[in-house]
Tab-separated table of N, CA and C in Angstrom:
chain	number	residue	atom	x	y	z
A	17	MET	N	0.826	-1.192	0.000
A	17	MET	CA	0.000	0.000	0.000
A	17	MET	C	0.872	1.259	0.000
A	18	PHE	N	1.945	1.263	0.811
A	18	PHE	CA	2.804	2.445	0.863
A	18	PHE	C	3.507	2.658	-0.468
A	19	GLY	N	3.908	1.565	-1.107
A	19	GLY	CA	4.544	1.671	-2.424
A	19	GLY	C	3.623	2.303	-3.447
A	20	ASN	N	2.352	1.966	-3.400
A	20	ASN	CA	1.382	2.578	-4.316
A	20	ASN	C	1.246	4.071	-4.057
A	21	MET	N	1.276	4.458	-2.786
A	21	MET	CA	1.182	5.885	-2.465
A	21	MET	C	2.377	6.629	-3.049
A	22	LEU	N	3.554	6.014	-2.982
A	22	LEU	CA	4.762	6.664	-3.495
A	22	LEU	C	4.740	6.805	-5.012
A	23	THR	N	4.291	5.770	-5.697
A	23	THR	CA	4.400	5.754	-7.157
A	23	THR	C	3.169	6.277	-7.879
A	24	GLN	N	2.017	6.280	-7.213
A	24	GLN	CA	0.781	6.648	-7.903
A	24	GLN	C	0.113	7.901	-7.333
A	25	LEU	N	0.883	8.694	-6.567
A	25	LEU	CA	0.373	9.955	-6.020
A	25	LEU	C	-0.948	9.772	-5.269
A	26	GLN	N	-0.949	8.838	-4.325
A	26	GLN	CA	-2.157	8.554	-3.547
A	26	GLN	C	-1.946	8.894	-2.072
A	27	GLY	N	-1.488	10.108	-1.816
A	27	GLY	CA	-1.237	10.541	-0.457
A	27	GLY	C	-2.472	10.601	0.413
A	28	ASP	N	-3.641	10.636	-0.206
A	28	ASP	CA	-4.875	10.667	0.572
A	28	ASP	C	-5.093	9.372	1.354
A	29	GLN	N	-4.356	8.307	0.994
A	29	GLN	CA	-4.476	7.031	1.702
A	29	GLN	C	-3.524	6.927	2.898
A	30	LEU	N	-2.724	7.954	3.126
A	30	LEU	CA	-1.741	7.911	4.204
A	30	LEU	C	-2.367	7.702	5.592
A	31	PRO	N	-3.443	8.385	5.951
A	31	PRO	CA	-4.021	8.143	7.287
A	31	PRO	C	-4.453	6.685	7.502
A	32	GLN	N	-5.011	6.053	6.466
A	32	GLN	CA	-5.405	4.645	6.593
A	32	GLN	C	-4.178	3.758	6.769
A	33	TRP	N	-3.102	4.075	6.044
A	33	TRP	CA	-1.874	3.286	6.158
A	33	TRP	C	-1.276	3.441	7.557
A	34	ILE	N	-1.280	4.660	8.073
A	34	ILE	CA	-0.756	4.909	9.421
A	34	ILE	C	-1.568	4.123	10.447
A	35	LYS	N	-2.861	4.112	10.275
A	35	LYS	CA	-3.731	3.368	11.192
A	35	LYS	C	-3.411	1.873	11.151
A	36	ALA	N	-3.179	1.334	9.961
A	36	ALA	CA	-2.838	-0.082	9.817
A	36	ALA	C	-1.483	-0.385	10.450
A	37	VAL	N	-0.522	0.511	10.297
A	37	VAL	CA	0.795	0.315	10.903
A	37	VAL	C	0.679	0.326	12.419
A	38	ARG	N	-0.101	1.245	12.962
A	38	ARG	CA	-0.283	1.318	14.419
A	38	ARG	C	-0.915	0.028	14.959
A	39	ALA	N	-1.751	-0.629	14.151
A	39	ALA	CA	-2.411	-1.867	14.589
A	39	ALA	C	-1.442	-3.049	14.580
A	40	ASP	N	-0.366	-2.988	13.797
A	40	ASP	CA	0.613	-4.074	13.723
A	40	ASP	C	1.644	-3.954	14.834
A	41	ASP	N	2.302	-5.059	15.117
A	41	ASP	CA	3.353	-5.075	16.138
A	41	ASP	C	4.719	-4.935	15.462
A	42	LEU	N	4.969	-3.761	14.890
A	42	LEU	CA	6.232	-3.488	14.204
A	42	LEU	C	6.812	-2.180	14.738
A	43	PRO	N	7.604	-2.243	15.809
A	43	PRO	CA	8.080	-1.025	16.458
A	43	PRO	C	8.884	-0.104	15.538
A	44	ASN	N	9.650	-0.663	14.609
A	44	ASN	CA	10.424	0.192	13.699
A	44	ASN	C	9.507	1.016	12.802
A	45	LEU	N	8.429	0.421	12.346
A	45	LEU	CA	7.474	1.179	11.537
A	45	LEU	C	6.736	2.203	12.385
A	46	HIS	N	6.526	1.910	13.658
A	46	HIS	CA	5.886	2.891	14.542
A	46	HIS	C	6.766	4.138	14.643
A	47	THR	N	8.075	3.941	14.744
A	47	THR	CA	9.006	5.063	14.798
A	47	THR	C	8.955	5.857	13.495
A	48	PHE	N	8.904	5.151	12.370
A	48	PHE	CA	8.804	5.804	11.059
A	48	PHE	C	7.527	6.637	10.979
A	49	VAL	N	6.422	6.066	11.421
A	49	VAL	CA	5.130	6.766	11.399
A	49	VAL	C	5.173	7.998	12.296
A	50	ASN	N	5.830	7.888	13.443
A	50	ASN	CA	5.959	9.058	14.326
A	50	ASN	C	6.639	10.202	13.590
A	51	GLY	N	7.684	9.874	12.816
A	51	GLY	CA	8.369	10.894	12.034
A	51	GLY	C	7.479	11.488	10.963
A	52	LEU	N	6.686	10.651	10.305
A	52	LEU	CA	5.765	11.153	9.276
A	52	LEU	C	4.732	12.090	9.883
A	53	GLU	N	4.260	11.737	11.057
A	53	GLU	CA	3.196	12.533	11.686
A	53	GLU	C	3.688	13.893	12.184
A	54	ARG	N	4.989	14.064	12.317
A	54	ARG	CA	5.500	15.362	12.757
A	54	ARG	C	5.149	16.463	11.772
A	55	ASP	N	5.078	16.112	10.494
A	55	ASP	CA	4.671	17.095	9.483
A	55	ASP	C	3.788	16.394	8.457
A	56	LEU	N	2.667	15.926	8.936
A	56	LEU	CA	1.764	15.118	8.123
A	56	LEU	C	1.284	15.857	6.880
A	57	ALA	N	1.034	17.148	6.999
A	57	ALA	CA	0.546	17.909	5.839
A	57	ALA	C	1.589	17.916	4.721
A	58	ALA	N	2.858	18.108	5.078
A	58	ALA	CA	3.913	18.136	4.065
A	58	ALA	C	4.109	16.756	3.443
A	59	VAL	N	4.065	15.714	4.264
A	59	VAL	CA	4.224	14.353	3.742
A	59	VAL	C	3.071	14.018	2.807
A	60	THR	N	1.859	14.356	3.204
A	60	THR	CA	0.691	14.094	2.352
A	60	THR	C	0.802	14.852	1.039
A	61	ALA	N	1.233	16.100	1.095
A	61	ALA	CA	1.407	16.879	-0.137
A	61	ALA	C	2.470	16.247	-1.025
A	62	GLY	N	3.565	15.784	-0.420
A	62	GLY	CA	4.620	15.154	-1.200
A	62	GLY	C	4.177	13.870	-1.861
A	63	LEU	N	3.243	13.173	-1.239
A	63	LEU	CA	2.736	11.929	-1.808
A	63	LEU	C	1.557	12.157	-2.746
A	64	THR	N	1.073	13.380	-2.842
A	64	THR	CA	-0.124	13.662	-3.634
A	64	THR	C	0.163	14.553	-4.845
A	65	LEU	N	0.977	15.573	-4.655
A	65	LEU	CA	1.205	16.559	-5.715
A	65	LEU	C	2.212	16.058	-6.745
A	66	PRO	N	2.060	16.453	-7.991
A	66	PRO	CA	2.921	15.927	-9.056
A	66	PRO	C	4.299	16.580	-9.144
A	67	TRP	N	4.571	17.616	-8.352
A	67	TRP	CA	5.844	18.317	-8.460
A	67	TRP	C	6.951	17.537	-7.776
A	68	SER	N	8.157	17.703	-8.270
A	68	SER	CA	9.312	17.020	-7.714
A	68	SER	C	10.458	18.002	-7.524
A	69	SER	N	11.213	17.816	-6.461
A	69	SER	CA	12.392	18.652	-6.239
A	69	SER	C	13.661	17.882	-6.596
A	70	GLY	N	13.526	16.805	-7.336
A	70	GLY	CA	14.658	15.958	-7.683
A	70	GLY	C	15.778	16.686	-8.393
A	71	ILE	N	15.452	17.541	-9.336
A	71	ILE	CA	16.474	18.276	-10.083
A	71	ILE	C	17.221	19.219	-9.140
A	72	VAL	N	16.491	19.911	-8.293
A	72	VAL	CA	17.118	20.830	-7.344
A	72	VAL	C	18.027	20.062	-6.388
A	73	GLU	N	17.550	18.929	-5.886
A	73	GLU	CA	18.365	18.123	-4.974
A	73	GLU	C	19.646	17.661	-5.651
A	74	GLY	N	19.561	17.319	-6.925
A	74	GLY	CA	20.759	16.929	-7.668
A	74	GLY	C	21.776	18.051	-7.736
A	75	HIS	N	21.299	19.267	-7.980
A	75	HIS	CA	22.209	20.422	-8.027
A	75	HIS	C	22.815	20.698	-6.647
A	76	VAL	N	22.000	20.584	-5.607
A	76	VAL	CA	22.503	20.807	-4.253
A	76	VAL	C	23.600	19.789	-3.925
A	77	ASN	N	23.364	18.519	-4.246
A	77	ASN	CA	24.375	17.496	-3.983
A	77	ASN	C	25.650	17.762	-4.773
A	78	ARG	N	25.517	18.207	-6.015
A	78	ARG	CA	26.688	18.512	-6.835
A	78	ARG	C	27.489	19.656	-6.213
A	79	ILE	N	26.808	20.687	-5.741
A	79	ILE	CA	27.485	21.832	-5.118
A	79	ILE	C	28.181	21.402	-3.824
A	80	ILE	N	27.522	20.581	-3.027
A	80	ILE	CA	28.136	20.106	-1.784
A	80	ILE	C	29.390	19.298	-2.084
A	81	MET	N	29.320	18.402	-3.058
A	81	MET	CA	30.497	17.603	-3.423
A	81	MET	C	31.624	18.511	-3.913
A	82	TRP	N	31.301	19.500	-4.718
A	82	TRP	CA	32.317	20.423	-5.221
A	82	TRP	C	32.987	21.158	-4.060
A	83	ASN	N	32.183	21.624	-3.101
A	83	ASN	CA	32.744	22.306	-1.936
A	83	ASN	C	33.654	21.384	-1.129
A	84	LEU	N	33.253	20.132	-0.964
A	84	LEU	CA	34.087	19.184	-0.230
A	84	LEU	C	35.408	18.944	-0.948
A	85	ILE	N	35.353	18.838	-2.263
A	85	ILE	CA	36.580	18.639	-3.037
A	85	ILE	C	37.491	19.851	-2.880
A	86	CYS	N	36.946	21.036	-2.995
A	86	CYS	CA	37.739	22.264	-2.911
A	86	CYS	C	38.327	22.469	-1.512
A	87	GLN	N	37.658	21.979	-0.497
A	87	GLN	CA	38.135	22.169	0.865
A	87	GLN	C	39.067	21.052	1.316
A	88	GLY	N	39.327	20.091	0.443
A	88	GLY	CA	40.221	18.999	0.801
A	88	GLY	C	39.569	17.906	1.610
A	89	SER	N	38.254	17.885	1.633
A	89	SER	CA	37.541	16.860	2.394
A	89	SER	C	37.158	15.679	1.516
A	90	TRP	N	37.661	15.634	0.310
A	90	TRP	CA	37.274	14.585	-0.629
A	90	TRP	C	37.647	13.203	-0.106
A	91	ALA	N	38.796	13.067	0.563
A	91	ALA	CA	39.211	11.769	1.090
A	91	ALA	C	38.179	11.240	2.089
A	92	PHE	N	37.623	12.140	2.876
A	92	PHE	CA	36.590	11.734	3.821
A	92	PHE	C	35.361	11.208	3.089
A	93	VAL	N	34.966	11.894	2.027
A	93	VAL	CA	33.788	11.479	1.258
A	93	VAL	C	34.024	10.119	0.639
A	94	VAL	N	35.183	9.910	0.031
A	94	VAL	CA	35.488	8.627	-0.613
A	94	VAL	C	35.503	7.519	0.433
A	95	SER	N	36.086	7.775	1.598
A	95	SER	CA	36.129	6.745	2.638
A	95	SER	C	34.727	6.398	3.124
A	96	ARG	N	33.826	7.367	3.168
A	96	ARG	CA	32.446	7.103	3.579
A	96	ARG	C	31.707	6.276	2.535
A	97	MET	N	32.033	6.471	1.261
A	97	MET	CA	31.347	5.739	0.190
A	97	MET	C	31.889	4.315	0.068
A	98	THR	N	33.150	4.101	0.331
A	98	THR	CA	33.760	2.789	0.125
A	98	THR	C	33.879	1.969	1.396
A	99	GLY	N	33.734	2.601	2.541
A	99	GLY	CA	33.852	1.902	3.799
A	99	GLY	C	35.251	2.020	4.370
A	100	PRO	N	35.446	1.479	5.563
A	100	PRO	CA	36.767	1.577	6.201
A	100	PRO	C	37.796	0.738	5.462
A	101	PRO	N	39.066	1.106	5.563
A	101	PRO	CA	40.098	0.311	4.900
A	101	PRO	C	40.187	-1.079	5.501
A	102	ALA	N	40.524	-2.029	4.665
A	102	ALA	CA	40.580	-3.442	5.116
A	102	ALA	C	41.872	-3.743	5.821
């Protein structure tokens, strides 16, 4: 059901999904739902409206990476992506 909300812009079903999660014994999902409920209006809008900030997020990530490279923090970024040395 949650996958359908993500892919088919059915944010109006979010309250029913939250209710179903609360009825289940899945503490990790309860924590996730608590986070969603902190700004339920924004989450519902994100699952309902056709607009996307994907392009903007891509530019932001590119700028952050460029800044890290220029500041000499690139080694830290690479180590985070590849894991600790063996």
